[in-house]
Amino acid sequence: MTMPAPKIDGRETRAIITPLELRSADDAIRTGVGYAALFDTWTDIGGMWRERIAPGAFTTSLAERDVLALHSHDSGRVVGRKGAGTLILREDSKGLAFENPLPDTNDGRDLIVQLERGDIAGMSIGFVSVRSEWDETKEVTERTILEALLFEITYTAYPAYRDTEVALRSLELLRDERRDHNRAGAGARLAARRARQAQLERGI
């Protein structure tokens, strides 16, 4: 069963500059085709860390969640919906691929013109990180997103990363995530020490 797009705090957005294709079918339907996210591609997050999305990060979302295709992250400008069959998403070795038959609406027609003119330069995704792995042993901290709850893909005229946007929307959330990760590691180390101490006390 497809579940509705979630309303959850802690949302993040990431954007990529990527070639977009506009295909025409025999029935005159125009379809947007491309990638909304790329796997194993490092992105600098405002000089604070760099991150990548692991292959398979969206598998659960694609199986269980509804996902919207939007224009400019505007939920009032829906141009496709996974649950309605007007947005087809799949993961391959490269990333998150999509096909989106565009509607015969003002937003759909505008988007067709903008894609033809090259005004839309890339795609963005809206998601919540479910599982991430941090590596702070490197000169620049690295984050790998292992699982993400996807709720939208967006056609955008501004696909380049904007420092202030992520800093405002995501930095505090990610700091919390890193604290939780560090606490979990500290808890595991403490449990191991206690287990070893118990073994020593029993003479093992």
mmCIF file with all atom_site columns, C-alpha atoms in Angstrom:
data_model
loop_
_atom_site.group_PDB
_atom_site.id
_atom_site.type_symbol
_atom_site.label_atom_id
_atom_site.label_alt_id
_atom_site.label_comp_id
_atom_site.label_asym_id
_atom_site.label_entity_id
_atom_site.label_seq_id
_atom_site.pdbx_PDB_ins_code
_atom_site.Cartn_x
_atom_site.Cartn_y
_atom_site.Cartn_z
_atom_site.occupancy
_atom_site.B_iso_or_equiv
_atom_site.pdbx_formal_charge
_atom_site.auth_seq_id
_atom_site.auth_comp_id
_atom_site.auth_asym_id
_atom_site.auth_atom_id
_atom_site.pdbx_PDB_model_num
ATOM 1   C CA . MET A 1 1   ? 0.000  0.000   0.000   1.00 0.00 ? 1   MET A CA 1
ATOM 2   C CA . THR A 1 2   ? 1.287  3.455   -0.876  1.00 0.00 ? 2   THR A CA 1
ATOM 3   C CA . MET A 1 3   ? 1.364  5.773   2.117   1.00 0.00 ? 3   MET A CA 1
ATOM 4   C CA . PRO A 1 4   ? 0.807  9.532   1.813   1.00 0.00 ? 4   PRO A CA 1
ATOM 5   C CA . ALA A 1 5   ? 3.705  11.925  1.721   1.00 0.00 ? 5   ALA A CA 1
ATOM 6   C CA . PRO A 1 6   ? 4.768  12.504  5.345   1.00 0.00 ? 6   PRO A CA 1
ATOM 7   C CA . LYS A 1 7   ? 4.531  15.739  7.263   1.00 0.00 ? 7   LYS A CA 1
ATOM 8   C CA . ILE A 1 8   ? 7.731  15.570  9.278   1.00 0.00 ? 8   ILE A CA 1
ATOM 9   C CA . ASP A 1 9   ? 10.123 18.118  10.755  1.00 0.00 ? 9   ASP A CA 1
ATOM 10  C CA . GLY A 1 10  ? 13.795 17.845  9.902   1.00 0.00 ? 10  GLY A CA 1
ATOM 11  C CA . ARG A 1 11  ? 13.361 18.050  6.160   1.00 0.00 ? 11  ARG A CA 1
ATOM 12  C CA . GLU A 1 12  ? 16.425 18.670  4.031   1.00 0.00 ? 12  GLU A CA 1
ATOM 13  C CA . THR A 1 13  ? 16.841 19.633  0.396   1.00 0.00 ? 13  THR A CA 1
ATOM 14  C CA . ARG A 1 14  ? 19.696 18.846  -1.974  1.00 0.00 ? 14  ARG A CA 1
ATOM 15  C CA . ALA A 1 15  ? 20.001 19.934  -5.594  1.00 0.00 ? 15  ALA A CA 1
ATOM 16  C CA . ILE A 1 16  ? 22.056 18.880  -8.596  1.00 0.00 ? 16  ILE A CA 1
ATOM 17  C CA . ILE A 1 17  ? 22.789 20.347  -11.999 1.00 0.00 ? 17  ILE A CA 1
ATOM 18  C CA . THR A 1 18  ? 21.822 17.530  -14.338 1.00 0.00 ? 18  THR A CA 1
ATOM 19  C CA . PRO A 1 19  ? 20.730 17.162  -17.974 1.00 0.00 ? 19  PRO A CA 1
ATOM 20  C CA . LEU A 1 20  ? 16.957 16.988  -18.326 1.00 0.00 ? 20  LEU A CA 1
ATOM 21  C CA . GLU A 1 21  ? 15.175 15.548  -21.327 1.00 0.00 ? 21  GLU A CA 1
ATOM 22  C CA . LEU A 1 22  ? 11.715 16.380  -22.636 1.00 0.00 ? 22  LEU A CA 1
ATOM 23  C CA . ARG A 1 23  ? 10.252 13.459  -24.566 1.00 0.00 ? 23  ARG A CA 1
ATOM 24  C CA . SER A 1 24  ? 7.214  13.487  -26.837 1.00 0.00 ? 24  SER A CA 1
ATOM 25  C CA . ALA A 1 25  ? 4.851  10.520  -27.168 1.00 0.00 ? 25  ALA A CA 1
ATOM 26  C CA . ASP A 1 26  ? 2.431  9.671   -29.971 1.00 0.00 ? 26  ASP A CA 1
ATOM 27  C CA . ASP A 1 27  ? -0.443 10.943  -27.839 1.00 0.00 ? 27  ASP A CA 1
ATOM 28  C CA . ALA A 1 28  ? 1.285  14.356  -27.597 1.00 0.00 ? 28  ALA A CA 1
ATOM 29  C CA . ILE A 1 29  ? 2.044  13.936  -23.889 1.00 0.00 ? 29  ILE A CA 1
ATOM 30  C CA . ARG A 1 30  ? 5.372  15.553  -22.993 1.00 0.00 ? 30  ARG A CA 1
ATOM 31  C CA . THR A 1 31  ? 7.431  13.702  -20.394 1.00 0.00 ? 31  THR A CA 1
ATOM 32  C CA . GLY A 1 32  ? 10.244 15.059  -18.242 1.00 0.00 ? 32  GLY A CA 1
ATOM 33  C CA . VAL A 1 33  ? 13.066 12.521  -17.899 1.00 0.00 ? 33  VAL A CA 1
ATOM 34  C CA . GLY A 1 34  ? 16.298 12.630  -15.912 1.00 0.00 ? 34  GLY A CA 1
ATOM 35  C CA . TYR A 1 35  ? 17.868 12.079  -12.513 1.00 0.00 ? 35  TYR A CA 1
ATOM 36  C CA . ALA A 1 36  ? 16.712 13.737  -9.300  1.00 0.00 ? 36  ALA A CA 1
ATOM 37  C CA . ALA A 1 37  ? 19.737 12.543  -7.281  1.00 0.00 ? 37  ALA A CA 1
ATOM 38  C CA . LEU A 1 38  ? 23.083 10.881  -7.998  1.00 0.00 ? 38  LEU A CA 1
ATOM 39  C CA . PHE A 1 39  ? 24.630 8.121   -5.905  1.00 0.00 ? 39  PHE A CA 1
ATOM 40  C CA . ASP A 1 40  ? 28.191 8.165   -4.526  1.00 0.00 ? 40  ASP A CA 1
ATOM 41  C CA . THR A 1 41  ? 28.786 11.724  -5.713  1.00 0.00 ? 41  THR A CA 1
ATOM 42  C CA . TRP A 1 42  ? 30.453 13.913  -3.101  1.00 0.00 ? 42  TRP A CA 1
ATOM 43  C CA . THR A 1 43  ? 28.933 17.343  -2.471  1.00 0.00 ? 43  THR A CA 1
ATOM 44  C CA . ASP A 1 44  ? 30.491 20.107  -0.393  1.00 0.00 ? 44  ASP A CA 1
ATOM 45  C CA . ILE A 1 45  ? 27.995 21.369  2.180   1.00 0.00 ? 45  ILE A CA 1
ATOM 46  C CA . GLY A 1 46  ? 29.067 24.936  2.734   1.00 0.00 ? 46  GLY A CA 1
ATOM 47  C CA . GLY A 1 47  ? 32.581 23.986  3.798   1.00 0.00 ? 47  GLY A CA 1
ATOM 48  C CA . MET A 1 48  ? 31.157 22.347  6.931   1.00 0.00 ? 48  MET A CA 1
ATOM 49  C CA . TRP A 1 49  ? 31.264 18.766  5.649   1.00 0.00 ? 49  TRP A CA 1
ATOM 50  C CA . ARG A 1 50  ? 30.903 16.850  2.428   1.00 0.00 ? 50  ARG A CA 1
ATOM 51  C CA . GLU A 1 51  ? 28.307 14.202  1.818   1.00 0.00 ? 51  GLU A CA 1
ATOM 52  C CA . ARG A 1 52  ? 27.084 11.576  -0.593  1.00 0.00 ? 52  ARG A CA 1
ATOM 53  C CA . ILE A 1 53  ? 23.958 9.478   -1.010  1.00 0.00 ? 53  ILE A CA 1
ATOM 54  C CA . ALA A 1 54  ? 24.523 5.732   -0.865  1.00 0.00 ? 54  ALA A CA 1
ATOM 55  C CA . PRO A 1 55  ? 23.008 3.452   -3.520  1.00 0.00 ? 55  PRO A CA 1
ATOM 56  C CA . GLY A 1 56  ? 19.677 2.106   -2.312  1.00 0.00 ? 56  GLY A CA 1
ATOM 57  C CA . ALA A 1 57  ? 19.026 5.017   0.042   1.00 0.00 ? 57  ALA A CA 1
ATOM 58  C CA . PHE A 1 58  ? 15.523 5.503   -1.383  1.00 0.00 ? 58  PHE A CA 1
ATOM 59  C CA . THR A 1 59  ? 14.491 1.838   -1.690  1.00 0.00 ? 59  THR A CA 1
ATOM 60  C CA . THR A 1 60  ? 12.067 1.874   1.239   1.00 0.00 ? 60  THR A CA 1
ATOM 61  C CA . SER A 1 61  ? 10.490 5.173   0.184   1.00 0.00 ? 61  SER A CA 1
ATOM 62  C CA . LEU A 1 62  ? 9.926  3.948   -3.357  1.00 0.00 ? 62  LEU A CA 1
ATOM 63  C CA . ALA A 1 63  ? 8.198  0.841   -2.032  1.00 0.00 ? 63  ALA A CA 1
ATOM 64  C CA . GLU A 1 64  ? 6.095  2.420   0.704   1.00 0.00 ? 64  GLU A CA 1
ATOM 65  C CA . ARG A 1 65  ? 5.677  6.181   0.200   1.00 0.00 ? 65  ARG A CA 1
ATOM 66  C CA . ASP A 1 66  ? 3.888  8.569   -2.081  1.00 0.00 ? 66  ASP A CA 1
ATOM 67  C CA . VAL A 1 67  ? 6.214  11.117  -3.676  1.00 0.00 ? 67  VAL A CA 1
ATOM 68  C CA . LEU A 1 68  ? 5.325  14.382  -5.423  1.00 0.00 ? 68  LEU A CA 1
ATOM 69  C CA . ALA A 1 69  ? 6.902  16.089  -8.415  1.00 0.00 ? 69  ALA A CA 1
ATOM 70  C CA . LEU A 1 70  ? 6.810  19.841  -7.826  1.00 0.00 ? 70  LEU A CA 1
ATOM 71  C CA . HIS A 1 71  ? 7.823  23.055  -9.493  1.00 0.00 ? 71  HIS A CA 1
ATOM 72  C CA . SER A 1 72  ? 10.272 25.037  -7.325  1.00 0.00 ? 72  SER A CA 1
ATOM 73  C CA . HIS A 1 73  ? 9.443  23.187  -4.076  1.00 0.00 ? 73  HIS A CA 1
ATOM 74  C CA . ASP A 1 74  ? 5.933  24.670  -4.191  1.00 0.00 ? 74  ASP A CA 1
ATOM 75  C CA . SER A 1 75  ? 3.367  22.139  -2.930  1.00 0.00 ? 75  SER A CA 1
ATOM 76  C CA . GLY A 1 76  ? 0.692  24.143  -4.728  1.00 0.00 ? 76  GLY A CA 1
ATOM 77  C CA . ARG A 1 77  ? 2.372  23.439  -8.078  1.00 0.00 ? 77  ARG A CA 1
ATOM 78  C CA . VAL A 1 78  ? 2.141  19.657  -8.369  1.00 0.00 ? 78  VAL A CA 1
ATOM 79  C CA . VAL A 1 79  ? 3.137  18.294  -11.784 1.00 0.00 ? 79  VAL A CA 1
ATOM 80  C CA . GLY A 1 80  ? 3.232  14.600  -10.915 1.00 0.00 ? 80  GLY A CA 1
ATOM 81  C CA . ARG A 1 81  ? 2.518  12.090  -8.180  1.00 0.00 ? 81  ARG A CA 1
ATOM 82  C CA . LYS A 1 82  ? 3.917  8.598   -7.686  1.00 0.00 ? 82  LYS A CA 1
ATOM 83  C CA . GLY A 1 83  ? 0.679  7.315   -6.165  1.00 0.00 ? 83  GLY A CA 1
ATOM 84  C CA . ALA A 1 84  ? -1.276 8.482   -9.217  1.00 0.00 ? 84  ALA A CA 1
ATOM 85  C CA . GLY A 1 85  ? 1.118  6.913   -11.705 1.00 0.00 ? 85  GLY A CA 1
ATOM 86  C CA . THR A 1 86  ? 2.134  10.305  -13.105 1.00 0.00 ? 86  THR A CA 1
ATOM 87  C CA . LEU A 1 87  ? 5.616  10.103  -11.571 1.00 0.00 ? 87  LEU A CA 1
ATOM 88  C CA . ILE A 1 88  ? 7.749  7.017   -12.149 1.00 0.00 ? 88  ILE A CA 1
ATOM 89  C CA . LEU A 1 89  ? 10.807 6.653   -9.921  1.00 0.00 ? 89  LEU A CA 1
ATOM 90  C CA . ARG A 1 90  ? 13.499 3.993   -9.925  1.00 0.00 ? 90  ARG A CA 1
ATOM 91  C CA . GLU A 1 91  ? 16.975 3.497   -8.552  1.00 0.00 ? 91  GLU A CA 1
ATOM 92  C CA . ASP A 1 92  ? 19.787 2.337   -10.811 1.00 0.00 ? 92  ASP A CA 1
ATOM 93  C CA . SER A 1 93  ? 23.564 2.281   -10.516 1.00 0.00 ? 93  SER A CA 1
ATOM 94  C CA . LYS A 1 94  ? 23.746 6.009   -11.278 1.00 0.00 ? 94  LYS A CA 1
ATOM 95  C CA . GLY A 1 95  ? 21.075 7.429   -9.001  1.00 0.00 ? 95  GLY A CA 1
ATOM 96  C CA . LEU A 1 96  ? 17.380 8.167   -8.630  1.00 0.00 ? 96  LEU A CA 1
ATOM 97  C CA . ALA A 1 97  ? 15.888 8.246   -12.126 1.00 0.00 ? 97  ALA A CA 1
ATOM 98  C CA . PHE A 1 98  ? 12.468 9.674   -12.922 1.00 0.00 ? 98  PHE A CA 1
ATOM 99  C CA . GLU A 1 99  ? 9.905  9.902   -15.701 1.00 0.00 ? 99  GLU A CA 1
ATOM 100 C CA . ASN A 1 100 ? 7.157  12.489  -15.332 1.00 0.00 ? 100 ASN A CA 1
ATOM 101 C CA . PRO A 1 101 ? 4.363  12.846  -17.929 1.00 0.00 ? 101 PRO A CA 1
ATOM 102 C CA . LEU A 1 102 ? 3.578  16.543  -17.567 1.00 0.00 ? 102 LEU A CA 1
ATOM 103 C CA . PRO A 1 103 ? -0.033 17.643  -17.062 1.00 0.00 ? 103 PRO A CA 1
ATOM 104 C CA . ASP A 1 104 ? -2.043 19.860  -19.383 1.00 0.00 ? 104 ASP A CA 1
ATOM 105 C CA . THR A 1 105 ? -2.252 22.590  -16.748 1.00 0.00 ? 105 THR A CA 1
ATOM 106 C CA . ASN A 1 106 ? -0.756 26.051  -16.485 1.00 0.00 ? 106 ASN A CA 1
ATOM 107 C CA . ASP A 1 107 ? 2.150  24.699  -14.416 1.00 0.00 ? 107 ASP A CA 1
ATOM 108 C CA . GLY A 1 108 ? 2.670  21.756  -16.758 1.00 0.00 ? 108 GLY A CA 1
ATOM 109 C CA . ARG A 1 109 ? 2.632  23.900  -19.882 1.00 0.00 ? 109 ARG A CA 1
ATOM 110 C CA . ASP A 1 110 ? 4.898  26.503  -18.280 1.00 0.00 ? 110 ASP A CA 1
ATOM 111 C CA . LEU A 1 111 ? 7.340  23.781  -17.287 1.00 0.00 ? 111 LEU A CA 1
ATOM 112 C CA . ILE A 1 112 ? 7.429  22.404  -20.838 1.00 0.00 ? 112 ILE A CA 1
ATOM 113 C CA . VAL A 1 113 ? 8.349  25.835  -22.184 1.00 0.00 ? 113 VAL A CA 1
ATOM 114 C CA . GLN A 1 114 ? 10.966 26.350  -19.456 1.00 0.00 ? 114 GLN A CA 1
ATOM 115 C CA . LEU A 1 115 ? 12.555 22.960  -20.173 1.00 0.00 ? 115 LEU A CA 1
ATOM 116 C CA . GLU A 1 116 ? 12.627 23.691  -23.903 1.00 0.00 ? 116 GLU A CA 1
ATOM 117 C CA . ARG A 1 117 ? 14.258 27.082  -23.263 1.00 0.00 ? 117 ARG A CA 1
ATOM 118 C CA . GLY A 1 118 ? 16.766 25.689  -20.763 1.00 0.00 ? 118 GLY A CA 1
ATOM 119 C CA . ASP A 1 119 ? 15.444 27.834  -17.916 1.00 0.00 ? 119 ASP A CA 1
ATOM 120 C CA . ILE A 1 120 ? 15.201 24.773  -15.651 1.00 0.00 ? 120 ILE A CA 1
ATOM 121 C CA . ALA A 1 121 ? 18.795 23.787  -14.963 1.00 0.00 ? 121 ALA A CA 1
ATOM 122 C CA . GLY A 1 122 ? 18.458 20.813  -12.651 1.00 0.00 ? 122 GLY A CA 1
ATOM 123 C CA . MET A 1 123 ? 16.575 18.905  -10.000 1.00 0.00 ? 123 MET A CA 1
ATOM 124 C CA . SER A 1 124 ? 16.246 18.954  -6.246  1.00 0.00 ? 124 SER A CA 1
ATOM 125 C CA . ILE A 1 125 ? 14.945 16.441  -3.716  1.00 0.00 ? 125 ILE A CA 1
ATOM 126 C CA . GLY A 1 126 ? 13.198 16.923  -0.390  1.00 0.00 ? 126 GLY A CA 1
ATOM 127 C CA . PHE A 1 127 ? 13.846 14.216  2.177   1.00 0.00 ? 127 PHE A CA 1
ATOM 128 C CA . VAL A 1 128 ? 14.384 13.274  5.810   1.00 0.00 ? 128 VAL A CA 1
ATOM 129 C CA . SER A 1 129 ? 17.518 11.350  6.725   1.00 0.00 ? 129 SER A CA 1
ATOM 130 C CA . VAL A 1 130 ? 16.648 8.046   8.419   1.00 0.00 ? 130 VAL A CA 1
ATOM 131 C CA . ARG A 1 131 ? 20.177 6.658   8.718   1.00 0.00 ? 131 ARG A CA 1
ATOM 132 C CA . SER A 1 132 ? 23.442 8.472   8.126   1.00 0.00 ? 132 SER A CA 1
ATOM 133 C CA . GLU A 1 133 ? 27.055 7.581   8.787   1.00 0.00 ? 133 GLU A CA 1
ATOM 134 C CA . TRP A 1 134 ? 29.538 10.245  9.862   1.00 0.00 ? 134 TRP A CA 1
ATOM 135 C CA . ASP A 1 135 ? 33.308 9.978   9.479   1.00 0.00 ? 135 ASP A CA 1
ATOM 136 C CA . GLU A 1 136 ? 35.145 12.640  11.446  1.00 0.00 ? 136 GLU A CA 1
ATOM 137 C CA . THR A 1 137 ? 38.583 11.065  11.018  1.00 0.00 ? 137 THR A CA 1
ATOM 138 C CA . LYS A 1 138 ? 39.072 12.840  7.690   1.00 0.00 ? 138 LYS A CA 1
ATOM 139 C CA . GLU A 1 139 ? 40.372 16.380  7.251   1.00 0.00 ? 139 GLU A CA 1
ATOM 140 C CA . VAL A 1 140 ? 36.848 17.325  6.170   1.00 0.00 ? 140 VAL A CA 1
ATOM 141 C CA . THR A 1 141 ? 34.023 15.507  7.951   1.00 0.00 ? 141 THR A CA 1
ATOM 142 C CA . GLU A 1 142 ? 32.139 13.131  5.665   1.00 0.00 ? 142 GLU A CA 1
ATOM 143 C CA . ARG A 1 143 ? 28.502 12.131  5.841   1.00 0.00 ? 143 ARG A CA 1
ATOM 144 C CA . THR A 1 144 ? 26.996 9.217   3.936   1.00 0.00 ? 144 THR A CA 1
ATOM 145 C CA . ILE A 1 145 ? 23.202 9.129   3.752   1.00 0.00 ? 145 ILE A CA 1
ATOM 146 C CA . LEU A 1 146 ? 22.344 5.426   3.973   1.00 0.00 ? 146 LEU A CA 1
ATOM 147 C CA . GLU A 1 147 ? 18.557 5.684   4.065   1.00 0.00 ? 147 GLU A CA 1
ATOM 148 C CA . ALA A 1 148 ? 16.327 8.652   3.316   1.00 0.00 ? 148 ALA A CA 1
ATOM 149 C CA . LEU A 1 149 ? 12.597 9.235   3.495   1.00 0.00 ? 149 LEU A CA 1
ATOM 150 C CA . LEU A 1 150 ? 11.850 10.868  0.137   1.00 0.00 ? 150 LEU A CA 1
ATOM 151 C CA . PHE A 1 151 ? 8.776  13.050  -0.206  1.00 0.00 ? 151 PHE A CA 1
ATOM 152 C CA . GLU A 1 152 ? 9.394  15.214  -3.268  1.00 0.00 ? 152 GLU A CA 1
ATOM 153 C CA . ILE A 1 153 ? 11.456 15.832  -6.361  1.00 0.00 ? 153 ILE A CA 1
ATOM 154 C CA . THR A 1 154 ? 11.496 19.343  -7.748  1.00 0.00 ? 154 THR A CA 1
ATOM 155 C CA . TYR A 1 155 ? 12.291 21.038  -11.039 1.00 0.00 ? 155 TYR A CA 1
ATOM 156 C CA . THR A 1 156 ? 14.412 24.033  -10.134 1.00 0.00 ? 156 THR A CA 1
ATOM 157 C CA . ALA A 1 157 ? 16.031 27.005  -11.825 1.00 0.00 ? 157 ALA A CA 1
ATOM 158 C CA . TYR A 1 158 ? 18.588 27.198  -8.982  1.00 0.00 ? 158 TYR A CA 1
ATOM 159 C CA . PRO A 1 159 ? 20.140 23.735  -8.610  1.00 0.00 ? 159 PRO A CA 1
ATOM 160 C CA . ALA A 1 160 ? 23.439 25.006  -7.213  1.00 0.00 ? 160 ALA A CA 1
ATOM 161 C CA . TYR A 1 161 ? 23.908 24.448  -3.482  1.00 0.00 ? 161 TYR A CA 1
ATOM 162 C CA . ARG A 1 162 ? 23.134 27.536  -1.419  1.00 0.00 ? 162 ARG A CA 1
ATOM 163 C CA . ASP A 1 163 ? 24.991 27.719  1.907   1.00 0.00 ? 163 ASP A CA 1
ATOM 164 C CA . THR A 1 164 ? 22.368 29.714  3.768   1.00 0.00 ? 164 THR A CA 1
ATOM 165 C CA . GLU A 1 165 ? 19.485 27.422  2.839   1.00 0.00 ? 165 GLU A CA 1
ATOM 166 C CA . VAL A 1 166 ? 21.019 24.294  4.290   1.00 0.00 ? 166 VAL A CA 1
ATOM 167 C CA . ALA A 1 167 ? 22.524 26.152  7.221   1.00 0.00 ? 167 ALA A CA 1
ATOM 168 C CA . LEU A 1 168 ? 19.103 27.440  8.219   1.00 0.00 ? 168 LEU A CA 1
ATOM 169 C CA . ARG A 1 169 ? 17.074 24.323  7.492   1.00 0.00 ? 169 ARG A CA 1
ATOM 170 C CA . SER A 1 170 ? 19.443 21.492  8.261   1.00 0.00 ? 170 SER A CA 1
ATOM 171 C CA . LEU A 1 171 ? 22.430 22.394  10.388  1.00 0.00 ? 171 LEU A CA 1
ATOM 172 C CA . GLU A 1 172 ? 20.769 22.044  13.788  1.00 0.00 ? 172 GLU A CA 1
ATOM 173 C CA . LEU A 1 173 ? 19.118 18.787  12.745  1.00 0.00 ? 173 LEU A CA 1
ATOM 174 C CA . LEU A 1 174 ? 22.421 17.377  11.544  1.00 0.00 ? 174 LEU A CA 1
ATOM 175 C CA . ARG A 1 175 ? 24.188 18.441  14.718  1.00 0.00 ? 175 ARG A CA 1
ATOM 176 C CA . ASP A 1 176 ? 21.549 16.526  16.681  1.00 0.00 ? 176 ASP A CA 1
ATOM 177 C CA . GLU A 1 177 ? 22.095 13.527  14.424  1.00 0.00 ? 177 GLU A CA 1
ATOM 178 C CA . ARG A 1 178 ? 25.840 13.670  14.987  1.00 0.00 ? 178 ARG A CA 1
ATOM 179 C CA . ARG A 1 179 ? 25.341 13.922  18.753  1.00 0.00 ? 179 ARG A CA 1
ATOM 180 C CA . ASP A 1 180 ? 23.074 10.872  18.650  1.00 0.00 ? 180 ASP A CA 1
ATOM 181 C CA . HIS A 1 181 ? 25.652 9.017   16.575  1.00 0.00 ? 181 HIS A CA 1
ATOM 182 C CA . ASN A 1 182 ? 28.426 9.890   19.027  1.00 0.00 ? 182 ASN A CA 1
ATOM 183 C CA . ARG A 1 183 ? 26.274 8.920   22.012  1.00 0.00 ? 183 ARG A CA 1
ATOM 184 C CA . ALA A 1 184 ? 25.465 5.582   20.414  1.00 0.00 ? 184 ALA A CA 1
ATOM 185 C CA . GLY A 1 185 ? 29.165 4.939   19.868  1.00 0.00 ? 185 GLY A CA 1
ATOM 186 C CA . ALA A 1 186 ? 30.000 5.948   23.433  1.00 0.00 ? 186 ALA A CA 1
ATOM 187 C CA . GLY A 1 187 ? 27.237 3.682   24.742  1.00 0.00 ? 187 GLY A CA 1
ATOM 188 C CA . ALA A 1 188 ? 28.588 0.731   22.772  1.00 0.00 ? 188 ALA A CA 1
ATOM 189 C CA . ARG A 1 189 ? 32.116 1.337   24.061  1.00 0.00 ? 189 ARG A CA 1
ATOM 190 C CA . LEU A 1 190 ? 30.855 1.584   27.645  1.00 0.00 ? 190 LEU A CA 1
ATOM 191 C CA . ALA A 1 191 ? 28.900 -1.660  27.275  1.00 0.00 ? 191 ALA A CA 1
ATOM 192 C CA . ALA A 1 192 ? 32.004 -3.392  25.902  1.00 0.00 ? 192 ALA A CA 1
ATOM 193 C CA . ARG A 1 193 ? 34.117 -2.152  28.815  1.00 0.00 ? 193 ARG A CA 1
ATOM 194 C CA . ARG A 1 194 ? 31.530 -3.350  31.314  1.00 0.00 ? 194 ARG A CA 1
ATOM 195 C CA . ALA A 1 195 ? 31.345 -6.753  29.641  1.00 0.00 ? 195 ALA A CA 1
ATOM 196 C CA . ARG A 1 196 ? 35.125 -7.063  29.730  1.00 0.00 ? 196 ARG A CA 1
ATOM 197 C CA . GLN A 1 197 ? 35.210 -6.011  33.378  1.00 0.00 ? 197 GLN A CA 1
ATOM 198 C CA . ALA A 1 198 ? 32.605 -8.672  34.201  1.00 0.00 ? 198 ALA A CA 1
ATOM 199 C CA . GLN A 1 199 ? 34.727 -11.277 32.437  1.00 0.00 ? 199 GLN A CA 1
ATOM 200 C CA . LEU A 1 200 ? 37.786 -10.238 34.426  1.00 0.00 ? 200 LEU A CA 1
ATOM 201 C CA . GLU A 1 201 ? 35.855 -10.434 37.671  1.00 0.00 ? 201 GLU A CA 1
ATOM 202 C CA . ARG A 1 202 ? 34.777 -13.978 36.780  1.00 0.00 ? 202 ARG A CA 1
ATOM 203 C CA . GLY A 1 203 ? 38.347 -14.843 35.890  1.00 0.00 ? 203 GLY A CA 1
ATOM 204 C CA . ILE A 1 204 ? 37.641 -15.409 32.220  1.00 0.00 ? 204 ILE A CA 1
#
